[in-house]
Structure formats: C-alpha cells, structure tokens
Coordinates of N, CA and C in Angstrom, one line a residue:
E1 N -3.5 -25.5 22.5 CA -4.6 -25.6 21.5 C -4.1 -24.9 20.2
E2 N -4.3 -25.5 19.1 CA -3.9 -25.0 17.9 C -4.9 -24.0 17.3
R3 N -4.4 -22.9 16.9 CA -5.3 -21.8 16.3 C -5.6 -22.2 14.9
E4 N -6.9 -22.0 14.6 CA -7.3 -22.3 13.2 C -8.3 -21.2 12.8
S5 N -8.3 -20.9 11.5 CA -9.3 -20.0 11.0 C -9.8 -20.6 9.7
R6 N -11.0 -20.2 9.4 CA -11.5 -20.8 8.1 C -12.2 -19.7 7.3
T7 N -12.1 -19.8 6.0 CA -12.8 -18.8 5.2 C -14.3 -19.1 5.3
W8 N -15.1 -18.1 5.7 CA -16.5 -18.3 5.8 C -17.2 -18.0 4.5
Y9 N -16.8 -16.9 3.9 CA -17.5 -16.5 2.6 C -16.4 -15.7 1.8
S10 N -16.5 -15.9 0.5 CA -15.5 -15.2 -0.3 C -16.2 -14.7 -1.6
T11 N -15.8 -13.5 -2.0 CA -16.3 -13.0 -3.2 C -15.3 -12.0 -3.7
Q12 N -15.4 -11.6 -5.0 CA -14.4 -10.7 -5.5 C -15.0 -9.3 -5.8
V13 N -14.3 -8.3 -5.5 CA -14.7 -6.9 -5.8 C -14.6 -6.7 -7.3
P14 N -15.6 -6.2 -8.0 CA -15.5 -6.0 -9.4 C -14.4 -5.0 -9.7
R15 N -13.7 -5.2 -10.7 CA -12.7 -4.1 -11.1 C -13.5 -2.9 -11.4
G16 N -12.9 -1.7 -11.1 CA -13.6 -0.5 -11.3 C -14.2 -0.1 -9.9
E17 N -15.5 0.0 -9.9 CA -16.1 0.5 -8.6 C -17.1 -0.6 -8.2
P18 N -17.1 -0.9 -6.8 CA -18.1 -1.7 -6.3 C -19.5 -1.1 -6.5
D19 N -20.5 -1.9 -6.4 CA -21.9 -1.4 -6.6 C -22.1 0.1 -6.7
G20 N -22.4 0.6 -7.8 CA -22.5 2.0 -8.1 C -23.7 2.6 -7.3
S21 N -24.5 1.8 -6.7 CA -25.7 2.4 -6.0 C -25.4 2.8 -4.5
L22 N -24.1 2.6 -4.1 CA -23.8 3.0 -2.7 C -23.8 4.6 -2.6
R23 N -24.3 5.0 -1.5 CA -24.4 6.4 -1.2 C -23.1 6.9 -0.6
E24 N -22.9 8.2 -0.6 CA -21.6 8.8 -0.1 C -21.6 8.5 1.4
T25 N -22.7 8.5 2.1 CA -22.7 8.2 3.6 C -22.2 6.8 3.9
E26 N -22.5 5.9 3.0 CA -22.0 4.5 3.2 C -20.5 4.4 3.0
W27 N -19.9 5.2 2.0 CA -18.5 5.3 1.8 C -17.8 5.9 3.0
A28 N -18.5 7.0 3.6 CA -17.9 7.7 4.7 C -18.0 6.7 5.9
Y29 N -19.0 6.0 6.1 CA -19.2 5.0 7.2 C -18.1 3.9 7.1
L30 N -17.8 3.4 5.9 CA -16.8 2.5 5.6 C -15.4 3.1 6.0
A31 N -15.2 4.3 5.7 CA -13.9 5.0 6.1 C -13.8 5.0 7.6
G32 N -14.9 5.3 8.3 CA -14.8 5.3 9.8 C -14.5 3.9 10.3
I33 N -15.1 2.9 9.7 CA -14.8 1.5 10.2 C -13.3 1.2 9.9
I34 N -12.8 1.6 8.8 CA -11.4 1.3 8.5 C -10.5 2.1 9.5
D35 N -10.8 3.4 9.7 CA -10.0 4.2 10.6 C -10.0 3.6 12.1
G36 N -11.2 3.1 12.5 CA -11.3 2.6 13.9 C -11.0 1.2 14.1
E37 N -11.4 0.3 13.2 CA -11.2 -1.1 13.4 C -10.4 -1.8 12.4
G38 N -9.9 -1.1 11.4 CA -9.2 -1.7 10.3 C -7.7 -1.4 10.2
S39 N -7.1 -2.0 9.2 CA -5.7 -1.7 8.9 C -5.5 -1.7 7.4
I40 N -4.6 -0.9 7.0 CA -4.1 -0.8 5.6 C -2.6 -1.1 5.6
G41 N -2.2 -2.0 4.9 CA -0.8 -2.4 4.9 C -0.3 -3.0 3.6
I42 N 1.0 -3.3 3.6 CA 1.6 -4.1 2.6 C 2.3 -5.3 3.2
E43 N 2.0 -6.4 2.7 CA 2.6 -7.7 3.2 C 3.8 -8.1 2.3
R44 N 4.8 -8.6 2.9 CA 6.0 -9.1 2.1 C 6.2 -10.5 2.4
G45 N 6.5 -11.3 1.4 CA 6.8 -12.7 1.5 C 7.7 -13.1 0.3
T46 N 7.9 -14.4 0.2 CA 8.7 -14.8 -1.0 C 7.9 -16.0 -1.7
V47 N 8.2 -16.1 -2.9 CA 7.6 -17.2 -3.7 C 8.8 -17.9 -4.4
R48 N 8.6 -19.2 -4.5 CA 9.6 -20.1 -5.2 C 9.1 -20.4 -6.6
F49 N 10.1 -20.2 -7.5 CA 9.8 -20.6 -8.9 C 11.1 -21.2 -9.5
N50 N 11.1 -22.4 -9.9 CA 12.2 -23.1 -10.5 C 13.4 -23.0 -9.5
R51 N 13.2 -23.4 -8.3 CA 14.2 -23.4 -7.2 C 14.8 -22.0 -6.9
R52 N 14.2 -21.0 -7.4 CA 14.7 -19.7 -7.1 C 13.6 -18.9 -6.3
R53 N 14.0 -18.1 -5.4 CA 13.1 -17.3 -4.6 C 13.0 -15.9 -5.1
T54 N 11.8 -15.4 -5.1 CA 11.6 -14.0 -5.5 C 10.6 -13.3 -4.5
P55 N 10.9 -12.0 -4.2 CA 10.0 -11.4 -3.2 C 8.6 -11.2 -3.8
R56 N 7.6 -11.3 -2.9 CA 6.2 -11.0 -3.2 C 5.6 -10.0 -2.3
Y57 N 5.0 -9.0 -2.8 CA 4.4 -7.9 -2.0 C 2.9 -7.8 -2.4
Q58 N 2.1 -7.5 -1.4 CA 0.7 -7.4 -1.6 C 0.1 -6.4 -0.7
A59 N -0.7 -5.4 -1.2 CA -1.4 -4.4 -0.5 C -2.6 -5.1 0.1
T60 N -2.9 -4.8 1.4 CA -4.1 -5.4 2.0 C -4.9 -4.3 2.8
L61 N -6.2 -4.5 2.8 CA -7.1 -3.7 3.5 C -7.9 -4.7 4.3
C62 N -7.9 -4.6 5.6 CA -8.7 -5.6 6.4 C -9.3 -4.9 7.6
V63 N -10.4 -5.5 8.1 CA -11.1 -5.1 9.3 C -11.4 -6.4 10.2
V64 N -11.1 -6.3 11.5 CA -11.5 -7.3 12.4 C -12.5 -6.8 13.4
N65 N -13.6 -7.6 13.6 CA -14.6 -7.1 14.5 C -15.4 -8.3 15.0
S66 N -16.1 -8.2 16.1 CA -16.9 -9.3 16.6 C -18.4 -9.2 16.1
S67 N -18.8 -8.2 15.4 CA -20.1 -8.0 14.9 C -20.3 -8.7 13.5
Y68 N -21.0 -9.9 13.5 CA -21.1 -10.5 12.2 C -22.0 -9.7 11.3
E69 N -22.9 -8.9 11.8 CA -23.8 -8.1 10.9 C -22.9 -7.0 10.2
L70 N -22.0 -6.4 10.9 CA -21.1 -5.4 10.3 C -20.2 -6.1 9.3
M71 N -19.6 -7.2 9.6 CA -18.7 -7.9 8.7 C -19.5 -8.4 7.5
N72 N -20.7 -8.9 7.6 CA -21.5 -9.3 6.5 C -21.8 -8.1 5.6
W73 N -22.0 -6.9 6.2 CA -22.2 -5.7 5.4 C -21.0 -5.4 4.6
L74 N -19.8 -5.6 5.1 CA -18.6 -5.3 4.4 C -18.4 -6.1 3.1
L75 N -19.1 -7.3 3.1 CA -19.0 -8.2 1.9 C -19.6 -7.5 0.7
M76 N -20.4 -6.5 0.8 CA -20.9 -5.8 -0.4 C -19.8 -5.2 -1.2
F77 N -18.7 -5.0 -0.5 CA -17.5 -4.4 -1.2 C -16.6 -5.5 -1.7
G78 N -17.0 -6.7 -1.5 CA -16.2 -7.8 -2.0 C -15.2 -8.3 -1.0
G79 N -14.2 -9.0 -1.4 CA -13.2 -9.6 -0.5 C -13.6 -10.9 0.1
K80 N -13.0 -11.2 1.2 CA -13.3 -12.5 1.9 C -13.5 -12.3 3.4
L81 N -14.4 -13.1 4.0 CA -14.7 -13.0 5.4 C -14.2 -14.3 6.0
T82 N -13.3 -14.2 7.0 CA -12.8 -15.3 7.7 C -13.2 -15.4 9.1
K83 N -13.7 -16.5 9.6 CA -14.1 -16.7 11.0 C -12.8 -17.0 11.7
R84 N -12.5 -16.2 12.7 CA -11.2 -16.4 13.5 C -11.5 -17.3 14.7
S85 N -10.5 -18.1 15.1 CA -10.7 -18.9 16.3 C -10.5 -18.0 17.5
R86 N -11.1 -18.3 18.6 CA -11.0 -17.6 19.8 C -9.7 -18.0 20.5
E87 N -9.0 -16.9 21.0 CA -7.7 -17.2 21.6 C -8.0 -17.8 23.0
K88 N -9.1 -17.3 23.7 CA -9.5 -17.8 25.0 C -11.0 -18.1 25.0
A89 N -11.4 -19.0 25.8 CA -12.8 -19.4 25.8 C -13.8 -18.3 26.1
H90 N -13.4 -17.3 26.9 CA -14.2 -16.2 27.2 C -14.2 -15.0 26.2
H91 N -13.4 -15.1 25.2 CA -13.4 -14.1 24.2 C -14.5 -14.2 23.2
K92 N -15.0 -13.1 22.7 CA -16.1 -13.1 21.7 C -15.5 -13.7 20.4
Q93 N -16.4 -14.2 19.6 CA -16.0 -14.7 18.2 C -15.7 -13.4 17.4
T94 N -14.6 -13.5 16.6 CA -14.3 -12.4 15.8 C -14.2 -12.8 14.3
W95 N -14.4 -11.9 13.4 CA -14.3 -12.1 12.0 C -13.3 -11.2 11.4
R96 N -12.7 -11.6 10.3 CA -11.7 -10.8 9.6 C -12.2 -10.6 8.1
W97 N -12.4 -9.4 7.7 CA -12.7 -9.1 6.3 C -11.5 -8.6 5.6
Q98 N -11.1 -9.1 4.5 CA -9.9 -8.7 3.8 C -10.1 -8.5 2.3
V99 N -9.5 -7.5 1.8 CA -9.5 -7.2 0.3 C -8.0 -6.9 0.0
S100 N -7.5 -7.5 -1.1 CA -6.1 -7.3 -1.4 C -5.9 -6.7 -2.8
D101 N -4.8 -6.0 -2.9 CA -4.2 -5.5 -4.2 C -5.3 -4.8 -5.1
L102 N -5.4 -5.3 -6.3 CA -6.3 -4.6 -7.3 C -7.7 -4.5 -6.8
N103 N -8.2 -5.5 -6.0 CA -9.5 -5.4 -5.4 C -9.7 -4.3 -4.4
A104 N -8.6 -3.9 -3.7 CA -8.6 -2.9 -2.7 C -8.6 -1.5 -3.3
Y105 N -8.0 -1.4 -4.5 CA -7.8 -0.1 -5.1 C -9.1 0.8 -5.2
P106 N -10.2 0.3 -5.8 CA -11.3 1.1 -5.9 C -11.9 1.5 -4.6
I107 N -11.8 0.7 -3.6 CA -12.3 1.0 -2.3 C -11.5 2.1 -1.6
L108 N -10.2 1.9 -1.7 CA -9.3 2.9 -1.1 C -9.5 4.3 -1.8
N109 N -9.7 4.3 -3.1 CA -9.9 5.5 -3.8 C -11.1 6.2 -3.3
R110 N -12.2 5.5 -3.1 CA -13.5 6.1 -2.7 C -13.5 6.6 -1.2
V111 N -12.8 5.8 -0.3 CA -12.9 6.2 1.1 C -11.8 7.2 1.5
R112 N -10.8 7.4 0.6 CA -9.6 8.2 1.0 C -10.0 9.6 1.5
K113 N -10.9 10.2 0.9 CA -11.3 11.6 1.3 C -12.0 11.6 2.7
Y114 N -12.5 10.5 3.2 CA -13.1 10.5 4.5 C -12.3 9.9 5.6
L115 N -11.1 9.4 5.3 CA -10.2 8.9 6.3 C -9.6 10.0 7.1
V116 N -9.6 9.8 8.5 CA -9.1 10.8 9.4 C -7.8 10.3 10.0
V117 N -7.7 9.0 10.4 CA -6.6 8.4 11.0 C -5.6 7.8 10.1
K118 N -6.0 7.3 9.0 CA -5.2 6.5 8.1 C -5.1 7.0 6.6
P119 N -5.1 8.3 6.4 CA -5.0 8.8 5.0 C -3.7 8.5 4.4
E120 N -2.6 8.6 5.2 CA -1.3 8.4 4.6 C -1.1 6.9 4.2
Q121 N -1.6 6.0 5.0 CA -1.5 4.6 4.7 C -2.3 4.3 3.4
A122 N -3.5 5.0 3.2 CA -4.2 4.8 2.0 C -3.5 5.3 0.8
D123 N -2.8 6.5 1.0 CA -2.0 7.0 -0.1 C -0.9 6.1 -0.6
V124 N -0.2 5.5 0.4 CA 0.9 4.6 0.1 C 0.3 3.3 -0.6
A125 N -0.8 2.8 -0.1 CA -1.3 1.6 -0.7 C -1.8 1.9 -2.1
I126 N -2.5 3.1 -2.3 CA -2.9 3.5 -3.7 C -1.8 3.6 -4.6
E127 N -0.7 4.2 -4.1 CA 0.5 4.4 -5.0 C 1.1 3.0 -5.3
F128 N 1.1 2.1 -4.3 CA 1.7 0.8 -4.5 C 0.9 0.0 -5.6
I129 N -0.4 0.1 -5.5 CA -1.3 -0.7 -6.5 C -1.3 0.0 -7.8
K130 N -1.5 1.3 -7.9 CA -1.7 2.1 -9.1 C -0.4 2.0 -10.0
D131 N 0.7 2.2 -9.4 CA 1.9 2.3 -10.2 C 2.7 1.0 -10.4
R132 N 2.0 -0.1 -10.0 CA 2.6 -1.4 -10.1 C 3.0 -1.8 -11.5
D133 N 4.2 -2.1 -11.7 CA 4.7 -2.6 -13.0 C 4.9 -4.1 -12.9
N134 N 4.0 -4.8 -13.5 CA 4.0 -6.3 -13.4 C 4.9 -7.0 -14.5
V135 N 5.8 -6.2 -15.1 CA 6.6 -6.8 -16.1 C 7.5 -7.8 -15.5
L136 N 7.4 -9.0 -16.0 CA 8.2 -10.1 -15.5 C 9.4 -10.4 -16.4
V137 N 10.5 -10.7 -15.8 CA 11.7 -11.1 -16.6 C 12.0 -12.5 -16.2
N138 N 11.9 -13.4 -17.1 CA 12.1 -14.9 -16.8 C 11.3 -15.3 -15.6
H139 N 10.0 -14.9 -15.5 CA 9.1 -15.2 -14.4 C 9.4 -14.5 -13.1
F140 N 10.2 -13.5 -13.1 CA 10.6 -12.8 -11.9 C 10.3 -11.3 -12.1
V141 N 9.9 -10.6 -11.0 CA 9.6 -9.2 -11.1 C 10.8 -8.4 -11.4
N142 N 10.7 -7.4 -12.3 CA 11.9 -6.6 -12.6 C 12.5 -6.0 -11.3
P143 N 13.8 -6.1 -11.2 CA 14.5 -5.6 -10.0 C 14.2 -4.2 -9.6
L144 N 14.0 -3.3 -10.6 CA 13.6 -1.9 -10.2 C 12.3 -1.9 -9.6
E145 N 11.4 -2.7 -10.0 CA 10.0 -2.8 -9.4 C 10.1 -3.4 -8.0
V146 N 11.0 -4.3 -7.8 CA 11.2 -4.9 -6.5 C 11.7 -3.8 -5.5
K147 N 12.6 -3.0 -6.0 CA 13.1 -1.9 -5.1 C 12.0 -0.9 -4.8
R148 N 11.1 -0.6 -5.8 CA 10.0 0.4 -5.6 C 9.0 -0.2 -4.5
R149 N 8.7 -1.5 -4.7 CA 7.8 -2.2 -3.8 C 8.4 -2.2 -2.3
E150 N 9.7 -2.5 -2.2 CA 10.3 -2.5 -0.9 C 10.3 -1.2 -0.3
R151 N 10.6 -0.1 -1.1 CA 10.5 1.3 -0.5 C 9.1 1.6 0.0
L152 N 8.1 1.2 -0.7 CA 6.7 1.5 -0.2 C 6.4 0.6 1.0
Y153 N 6.9 -0.6 1.0 CA 6.6 -1.5 2.1 C 7.2 -0.9 3.4
Q154 N 8.5 -0.4 3.3 CA 9.2 0.2 4.4 C 8.4 1.4 4.9
R155 N 8.0 2.2 3.9 CA 7.2 3.4 4.3 C 5.9 3.1 5.0
M156 N 5.2 2.1 4.5 CA 4.0 1.6 5.2 C 4.3 1.1 6.6
R157 N 5.4 0.3 6.7 CA 5.7 -0.3 8.0 C 6.0 0.8 9.0
K158 N 6.6 1.9 8.6 CA 6.9 3.0 9.5 C 5.6 3.7 9.9
L159 N 4.7 3.9 9.0 CA 3.4 4.5 9.3 C 2.6 3.6 10.3
N160 N 2.7 2.3 10.2 CA 1.9 1.4 11.0 C 2.6 1.0 12.3
Q161 N 3.8 1.5 12.5 CA 4.6 1.2 13.7 C 3.8 1.4 15.0
R162 N 3.9 0.5 15.9 CA 3.3 0.6 17.2 C 4.1 1.5 18.1
G163 N 3.4 2.0 19.1 CA 4.1 2.8 20.1 C 3.8 4.3 19.8
V164 N 4.5 5.1 20.6 CA 4.3 6.5 20.6 C 5.2 7.1 19.5
A165 N 4.6 7.9 18.6 CA 5.4 8.5 17.5 C 6.2 9.7 18.2
P166 N 7.4 10.0 17.7 CA 8.1 11.1 18.2 C 7.4 12.4 17.9
A167 N 7.4 13.4 18.8 CA 6.7 14.6 18.6 C 7.4 15.4 17.5
E168 N 6.6 15.9 16.6 CA 7.1 16.6 15.4 C 6.9 18.1 15.6
T169 N 6.0 18.5 16.5 CA 5.8 20.0 16.7 C 5.8 20.2 18.2
K170 N 6.2 21.4 18.6 CA 6.2 21.8 20.0 C 4.8 22.2 20.4
R171 N 4.4 21.9 21.6 CA 3.1 22.4 22.1 C 3.2 23.8 22.4
E172 N 2.1 24.5 22.3 CA 2.0 25.9 22.6 C 2.4 26.1 24.0
G173 N 3.3 27.1 24.3 CA 3.7 27.4 25.6 C 4.8 26.7 26.2
T174 N 5.4 25.7 25.3 CA 6.6 25.0 25.8 C 7.8 25.4 24.9
E175 N 9.0 25.3 25.5 CA 10.1 25.7 24.7 C 11.1 24.6 24.6

C-alpha cells in the first residue's frame, strides 16, 4: 500500500510575531508541546538550476499528534497542517503541523525560554535563520554561507541523534 499524505490546511505566520494577543501561558504550553511531541531540525537537500546542483537547507519546526483539536490550535501560529496516512489500519489518524525557516523564527524566539528538552536545538535553528546570508552569486548561495549552513546542519543532526548519549558527568558515588 502506497503512503500518501495531503495538506489539510495551510497558512503563513506573519513576519514578526504571531497574534500579539497570545498569553505567556499559551507560549509556555506550545513549548511543552514542542518538547514532548515536536521536533526542531534543519533539512538538507539539493536544488537544480541551469543543470547545476546547489545545496538547500531549511530550518523546520514540526509537531505530529493524533489530536485534531490540538493540531488545529497550532494553526493559530501559522504553518501548514498535513493529514498523514495510517501505516496500519489499527493506528490512529495523525496530523503533522510544520513551520519552516523565517516563519519558524518568531515562534522559536518566543518559546525558547520555556523549552526544557530542546533548548539547544532551538538555539541552533535560531542562529541558522537569524544569521542567514542569502546573497546569491550567479543564482547560487555564497560558498561561505553553504559552509556555515552545513556546520549548523551537522550540529543539529548531532543534537537530534537517536540512541543513548554518552555520559558527560559521573554520577555521585561512582568513580
């Protein structure tokens, strides 16, 4: 069976700050959702232009959940909501909310202080978006900018690596 997903609803986050009427508790709640159900990452791909390939990097903030009510609430921050296909018939329907690059920047800035699990990922994404140099040379990104983006991509990849992280500190009472 072929997997398919379709965009259910899409909107853009206004540049600057999403709806100024949001309370701090709502920003803190969003941070908890991102910490528990979400991911902050940098995607890497390539784009073709005049038979030449150039790397493309994009910061992404996404949440996957089976609660349509929660996912619909996330749309107040903008982004797009995608209905995902079920991998097995007995699985619940899930939805994916995603905001990318410049649209993720104001959200990450606001929730950063409330993140417990993913503050480093937010910092890397914020740095990636904020310091982005979009100067193109003959329709290609400046090579120094490509190196900067690749460095941040690798840093994010390491932060999001699956498995058990090596212990950095010794436990009390062990030698």
